[in-house]
Amino acid sequence: LSRSAVVRGTPQIRTIMKQIFAEHAARDFGRAHVLRALSSAMIGLVARALTSESGGNGAVESSLFRRFEALLEQHHLERWSVADYAEALAVTPTHLNRITRAATGDTASHLILNRLIREARRNLVYTNLPVSTIAYTLGFEDPAYFSRVYAAATGISPRAFRAQLHGDEG
């Protein structure tokens, strides 16, 4: 576990992560003990996944995924498509999706959307910019479309998300 690596998100790992999220949010009695136990299980599963991965070209795929992540950080505001990222990495969109699925369990387009939503949340939390300005900043031509995309991805509209933040402060 001392070296950095990208591990395939197995169903077991995803289940433990969901349990960790739920336990952290619940704040029930014994929460710290349960979180420690779940974290230990997660570490064990990750260590198992690291040792069971075949040598093959995993290092090449891991390197490609890291390059994709770096490009995503550089270009997420430019609204690059999967094809744009694939072209920059000199691979096909299908191969890029294969790599992102192997590394995270998600498609490249889902990771691109998640990065955009993370940036939107950051703007909603740390700025007082109107939602329409945030939409334009993120490359959306229509603020209403941005609100629909945000709500579909998060389950809550940008305005409602921001209202929740301000409701928690008071």
PDB file of C-alpha atoms in Angstrom:
ATOM      1  CA  LEU A   1       0.000   0.000   0.000  1.00  0.00           C
ATOM      2  CA  SER A   2       3.005   2.317   0.131  1.00  0.00           C
ATOM      3  CA  ARG A   3       3.064   2.838  -3.637  1.00  0.00           C
ATOM      4  CA  SER A   4       0.485   4.773  -5.616  1.00  0.00           C
ATOM      5  CA  ALA A   5      -1.717   2.737  -7.906  1.00  0.00           C
ATOM      6  CA  VAL A   6      -5.109   2.677  -9.541  1.00  0.00           C
ATOM      7  CA  VAL A   7      -7.216  -0.216  -8.319  1.00  0.00           C
ATOM      8  CA  ARG A   8     -10.260  -1.607 -10.100  1.00  0.00           C
ATOM      9  CA  GLY A   9     -13.360  -0.774  -8.083  1.00  0.00           C
ATOM     10  CA  THR A  10     -14.717  -4.237  -7.302  1.00  0.00           C
ATOM     11  CA  PRO A  11     -18.301  -4.755  -6.127  1.00  0.00           C
ATOM     12  CA  GLN A  12     -16.956  -5.489  -2.623  1.00  0.00           C
ATOM     13  CA  ILE A  13     -14.956  -2.259  -2.545  1.00  0.00           C
ATOM     14  CA  ARG A  14     -17.964  -0.263  -3.766  1.00  0.00           C
ATOM     15  CA  THR A  15     -20.181  -1.862  -1.099  1.00  0.00           C
ATOM     16  CA  ILE A  16     -17.723  -0.988   1.674  1.00  0.00           C
ATOM     17  CA  MET A  17     -17.409   2.593   0.352  1.00  0.00           C
ATOM     18  CA  LYS A  18     -21.205   2.978   0.400  1.00  0.00           C
ATOM     19  CA  GLN A  19     -21.267   1.639   3.964  1.00  0.00           C
ATOM     20  CA  ILE A  20     -18.535   4.092   4.988  1.00  0.00           C
ATOM     21  CA  PHE A  21     -20.458   7.012   3.446  1.00  0.00           C
ATOM     22  CA  ALA A  22     -23.703   5.942   5.112  1.00  0.00           C
ATOM     23  CA  GLU A  23     -22.062   5.399   8.506  1.00  0.00           C
ATOM     24  CA  HIS A  24     -20.238   8.729   8.324  1.00  0.00           C
ATOM     25  CA  ALA A  25     -23.448  10.574   7.510  1.00  0.00           C
ATOM     26  CA  ALA A  26     -25.549   8.762  10.138  1.00  0.00           C
ATOM     27  CA  ARG A  27     -23.603   9.803  13.257  1.00  0.00           C
ATOM     28  CA  ASP A  28     -25.064   6.888  15.263  1.00  0.00           C
ATOM     29  CA  PHE A  29     -23.689   5.487  18.526  1.00  0.00           C
ATOM     30  CA  GLY A  30     -20.451   3.551  17.996  1.00  0.00           C
ATOM     31  CA  ARG A  31     -19.839   5.367  14.730  1.00  0.00           C
ATOM     32  CA  ALA A  32     -16.062   5.691  15.207  1.00  0.00           C
ATOM     33  CA  HIS A  33     -15.652   1.950  15.886  1.00  0.00           C
ATOM     34  CA  VAL A  34     -17.750   1.008  12.869  1.00  0.00           C
ATOM     35  CA  LEU A  35     -15.862   3.469  10.636  1.00  0.00           C
ATOM     36  CA  ARG A  36     -12.517   2.037  11.817  1.00  0.00           C
ATOM     37  CA  ALA A  37     -13.691  -1.502  11.080  1.00  0.00           C
ATOM     38  CA  LEU A  38     -15.018  -0.556   7.639  1.00  0.00           C
ATOM     39  CA  SER A  39     -11.795   1.328   6.866  1.00  0.00           C
ATOM     40  CA  SER A  40      -9.754  -1.730   7.844  1.00  0.00           C
ATOM     41  CA  ALA A  41     -11.891  -3.884   5.566  1.00  0.00           C
ATOM     42  CA  MET A  42     -11.373  -1.363   2.760  1.00  0.00           C
ATOM     43  CA  ILE A  43      -7.589  -1.415   3.235  1.00  0.00           C
ATOM     44  CA  GLY A  44      -7.619  -5.205   3.133  1.00  0.00           C
ATOM     45  CA  LEU A  45      -9.680  -5.287  -0.054  1.00  0.00           C
ATOM     46  CA  VAL A  46      -7.438  -2.714  -1.739  1.00  0.00           C
ATOM     47  CA  ALA A  47      -4.314  -4.642  -0.718  1.00  0.00           C
ATOM     48  CA  ARG A  48      -5.895  -7.830  -2.079  1.00  0.00           C
ATOM     49  CA  ALA A  49      -6.764  -6.096  -5.356  1.00  0.00           C
ATOM     50  CA  LEU A  50      -3.211  -4.769  -5.665  1.00  0.00           C
ATOM     51  CA  THR A  51      -1.648  -8.192  -5.191  1.00  0.00           C
ATOM     52  CA  SER A  52      -4.104 -10.003  -7.462  1.00  0.00           C
ATOM     53  CA  GLU A  53      -3.703  -7.650 -10.423  1.00  0.00           C
ATOM     54  CA  SER A  54      -1.786  -9.373 -13.177  1.00  0.00           C
ATOM     55  CA  GLY A  55       1.460  -7.841 -14.399  1.00  0.00           C
ATOM     56  CA  GLY A  56       0.454  -7.564 -18.097  1.00  0.00           C
ATOM     57  CA  ASN A  57       0.157  -3.974 -19.225  1.00  0.00           C
ATOM     58  CA  GLY A  58      -1.453  -2.728 -15.998  1.00  0.00           C
ATOM     59  CA  ALA A  59       1.345  -0.191 -15.531  1.00  0.00           C
ATOM     60  CA  VAL A  60       0.701   1.202 -19.014  1.00  0.00           C
ATOM     61  CA  GLU A  61      -3.040   1.401 -18.326  1.00  0.00           C
ATOM     62  CA  SER A  62      -2.442   3.022 -14.944  1.00  0.00           C
ATOM     63  CA  SER A  63      -0.129   5.563 -16.581  1.00  0.00           C
ATOM     64  CA  LEU A  64      -2.728   6.277 -19.262  1.00  0.00           C
ATOM     65  CA  PHE A  65      -5.402   6.784 -16.617  1.00  0.00           C
ATOM     66  CA  ARG A  66      -3.161   9.209 -14.678  1.00  0.00           C
ATOM     67  CA  ARG A  67      -2.531  11.136 -17.904  1.00  0.00           C
ATOM     68  CA  PHE A  68      -6.291  11.250 -18.519  1.00  0.00           C
ATOM     69  CA  GLU A  69      -6.845  12.608 -14.985  1.00  0.00           C
ATOM     70  CA  ALA A  70      -4.191  15.279 -15.557  1.00  0.00           C
ATOM     71  CA  LEU A  71      -5.784  16.311 -18.857  1.00  0.00           C
ATOM     72  CA  LEU A  72      -9.200  16.373 -17.190  1.00  0.00           C
ATOM     73  CA  GLU A  73      -7.888  18.778 -14.558  1.00  0.00           C
ATOM     74  CA  GLN A  74      -6.374  20.976 -17.282  1.00  0.00           C
ATOM     75  CA  HIS A  75      -9.289  21.033 -19.704  1.00  0.00           C
ATOM     76  CA  HIS A  76     -12.521  20.424 -17.769  1.00  0.00           C
ATOM     77  CA  LEU A  77     -13.604  24.037 -18.241  1.00  0.00           C
ATOM     78  CA  GLU A  78     -13.174  23.712 -22.004  1.00  0.00           C
ATOM     79  CA  ARG A  79     -15.884  21.004 -22.104  1.00  0.00           C
ATOM     80  CA  TRP A  80     -13.741  18.478 -23.960  1.00  0.00           C
ATOM     81  CA  SER A  81     -15.562  15.357 -25.146  1.00  0.00           C
ATOM     82  CA  VAL A  82     -14.355  11.792 -24.608  1.00  0.00           C
ATOM     83  CA  ALA A  83     -13.103  11.887 -28.213  1.00  0.00           C
ATOM     84  CA  ASP A  84     -11.050  15.027 -27.457  1.00  0.00           C
ATOM     85  CA  TYR A  85      -9.373  13.376 -24.467  1.00  0.00           C
ATOM     86  CA  ALA A  86      -8.811  10.158 -26.416  1.00  0.00           C
ATOM     87  CA  GLU A  87      -7.203  12.096 -29.270  1.00  0.00           C
ATOM     88  CA  ALA A  88      -4.911  13.957 -26.852  1.00  0.00           C
ATOM     89  CA  LEU A  89      -3.879  10.587 -25.370  1.00  0.00           C
ATOM     90  CA  ALA A  90      -3.482   8.960 -28.814  1.00  0.00           C
ATOM     91  CA  VAL A  91      -6.019   6.202 -28.075  1.00  0.00           C
ATOM     92  CA  THR A  92      -9.539   5.465 -29.262  1.00  0.00           C
ATOM     93  CA  PRO A  93     -12.536   6.625 -27.192  1.00  0.00           C
ATOM     94  CA  THR A  94     -13.409   2.946 -26.687  1.00  0.00           C
ATOM     95  CA  HIS A  95      -9.969   2.196 -25.248  1.00  0.00           C
ATOM     96  CA  LEU A  96     -10.137   5.271 -23.008  1.00  0.00           C
ATOM     97  CA  ASN A  97     -13.483   4.050 -21.674  1.00  0.00           C
ATOM     98  CA  ARG A  98     -11.993   0.607 -21.078  1.00  0.00           C
ATOM     99  CA  ILE A  99      -9.150   2.172 -19.055  1.00  0.00           C
ATOM    100  CA  THR A 100     -11.426   4.433 -16.989  1.00  0.00           C
ATOM    101  CA  ARG A 101     -13.803   1.539 -16.285  1.00  0.00           C
ATOM    102  CA  ALA A 102     -10.904  -0.645 -15.171  1.00  0.00           C
ATOM    103  CA  ALA A 103      -9.581   2.098 -12.891  1.00  0.00           C
ATOM    104  CA  THR A 104     -12.816   3.450 -11.432  1.00  0.00           C
ATOM    105  CA  GLY A 105     -15.772   1.408 -12.639  1.00  0.00           C
ATOM    106  CA  ASP A 106     -17.075   4.473 -14.525  1.00  0.00           C
ATOM    107  CA  THR A 107     -16.966   5.602 -18.139  1.00  0.00           C
ATOM    108  CA  ALA A 108     -14.810   8.505 -19.255  1.00  0.00           C
ATOM    109  CA  SER A 109     -17.906  10.615 -19.942  1.00  0.00           C
ATOM    110  CA  HIS A 110     -19.126  10.020 -16.378  1.00  0.00           C
ATOM    111  CA  LEU A 111     -15.745  11.093 -14.969  1.00  0.00           C
ATOM    112  CA  ILE A 112     -15.834  14.206 -17.165  1.00  0.00           C
ATOM    113  CA  LEU A 113     -19.324  15.044 -15.901  1.00  0.00           C
ATOM    114  CA  ASN A 114     -18.296  14.399 -12.285  1.00  0.00           C
ATOM    115  CA  ARG A 115     -15.373  16.805 -12.642  1.00  0.00           C
ATOM    116  CA  LEU A 116     -17.685  19.470 -14.044  1.00  0.00           C
ATOM    117  CA  ILE A 117     -20.203  18.934 -11.226  1.00  0.00           C
ATOM    118  CA  ARG A 118     -17.388  19.159  -8.654  1.00  0.00           C
ATOM    119  CA  GLU A 119     -16.369  22.512 -10.133  1.00  0.00           C
ATOM    120  CA  ALA A 120     -19.995  23.669 -10.077  1.00  0.00           C
ATOM    121  CA  ARG A 121     -20.300  22.707  -6.399  1.00  0.00           C
ATOM    122  CA  ARG A 122     -17.084  24.533  -5.602  1.00  0.00           C
ATOM    123  CA  ASN A 123     -18.467  27.664  -7.251  1.00  0.00           C
ATOM    124  CA  LEU A 124     -21.814  27.312  -5.478  1.00  0.00           C
ATOM    125  CA  VAL A 125     -20.137  26.922  -2.088  1.00  0.00           C
ATOM    126  CA  TYR A 126     -17.255  29.386  -2.299  1.00  0.00           C
ATOM    127  CA  THR A 127     -18.625  32.189  -4.484  1.00  0.00           C
ATOM    128  CA  ASN A 128     -21.730  34.337  -4.534  1.00  0.00           C
ATOM    129  CA  LEU A 129     -21.934  34.157  -8.324  1.00  0.00           C
ATOM    130  CA  PRO A 130     -25.436  33.697  -9.729  1.00  0.00           C
ATOM    131  CA  VAL A 131     -26.181  30.190 -10.992  1.00  0.00           C
ATOM    132  CA  SER A 132     -26.408  31.561 -14.540  1.00  0.00           C
ATOM    133  CA  THR A 133     -22.864  32.988 -14.310  1.00  0.00           C
ATOM    134  CA  ILE A 134     -21.574  29.661 -12.980  1.00  0.00           C
ATOM    135  CA  ALA A 135     -23.278  27.905 -15.895  1.00  0.00           C
ATOM    136  CA  TYR A 136     -21.604  30.207 -18.443  1.00  0.00           C
ATOM    137  CA  THR A 137     -18.236  29.851 -16.669  1.00  0.00           C
ATOM    138  CA  LEU A 138     -18.504  26.077 -16.975  1.00  0.00           C
ATOM    139  CA  GLY A 139     -19.189  26.338 -20.706  1.00  0.00           C
ATOM    140  CA  PHE A 140     -22.961  25.898 -20.744  1.00  0.00           C
ATOM    141  CA  GLU A 141     -24.792  28.158 -23.187  1.00  0.00           C
ATOM    142  CA  ASP A 142     -28.104  27.743 -21.378  1.00  0.00           C
ATOM    143  CA  PRO A 143     -28.306  28.118 -17.566  1.00  0.00           C
ATOM    144  CA  ALA A 144     -31.553  26.113 -17.509  1.00  0.00           C
ATOM    145  CA  TYR A 145     -29.789  23.205 -19.219  1.00  0.00           C
ATOM    146  CA  PHE A 146     -26.945  23.483 -16.695  1.00  0.00           C
ATOM    147  CA  SER A 147     -29.485  23.303 -13.858  1.00  0.00           C
ATOM    148  CA  ARG A 148     -31.053  20.172 -15.387  1.00  0.00           C
ATOM    149  CA  VAL A 149     -27.650  18.495 -15.818  1.00  0.00           C
ATOM    150  CA  TYR A 150     -26.643  19.426 -12.258  1.00  0.00           C
ATOM    151  CA  ALA A 151     -29.931  18.175 -10.802  1.00  0.00           C
ATOM    152  CA  ALA A 152     -29.739  14.921 -12.762  1.00  0.00           C
ATOM    153  CA  ALA A 153     -26.194  14.307 -11.489  1.00  0.00           C
ATOM    154  CA  THR A 154     -26.756  15.295  -7.853  1.00  0.00           C
ATOM    155  CA  GLY A 155     -30.468  14.894  -7.220  1.00  0.00           C
ATOM    156  CA  ILE A 156     -30.848  18.558  -6.285  1.00  0.00           C
ATOM    157  CA  SER A 157     -30.913  21.802  -8.265  1.00  0.00           C
ATOM    158  CA  PRO A 158     -28.002  24.249  -7.942  1.00  0.00           C
ATOM    159  CA  ARG A 159     -30.251  26.819  -6.258  1.00  0.00           C
ATOM    160  CA  ALA A 160     -31.601  24.251  -3.784  1.00  0.00           C
ATOM    161  CA  PHE A 161     -28.042  23.071  -3.047  1.00  0.00           C
ATOM    162  CA  ARG A 162     -26.965  26.615  -2.293  1.00  0.00           C
ATOM    163  CA  ALA A 163     -30.123  27.237  -0.210  1.00  0.00           C
ATOM    164  CA  GLN A 164     -29.285  24.126   1.853  1.00  0.00           C
ATOM    165  CA  LEU A 165     -25.836  25.559   2.544  1.00  0.00           C
ATOM    166  CA  HIS A 166     -27.261  28.843   3.746  1.00  0.00           C
ATOM    167  CA  GLY A 167     -29.960  27.055   5.742  1.00  0.00           C
ATOM    168  CA  ASP A 168     -27.257  25.086   7.605  1.00  0.00           C
ATOM    169  CA  GLU A 169     -25.451  28.303   8.573  1.00  0.00           C
ATOM    170  CA  GLY A 170     -28.445  29.864  10.296  1.00  0.00           C
TER     171      GLY A 170
END
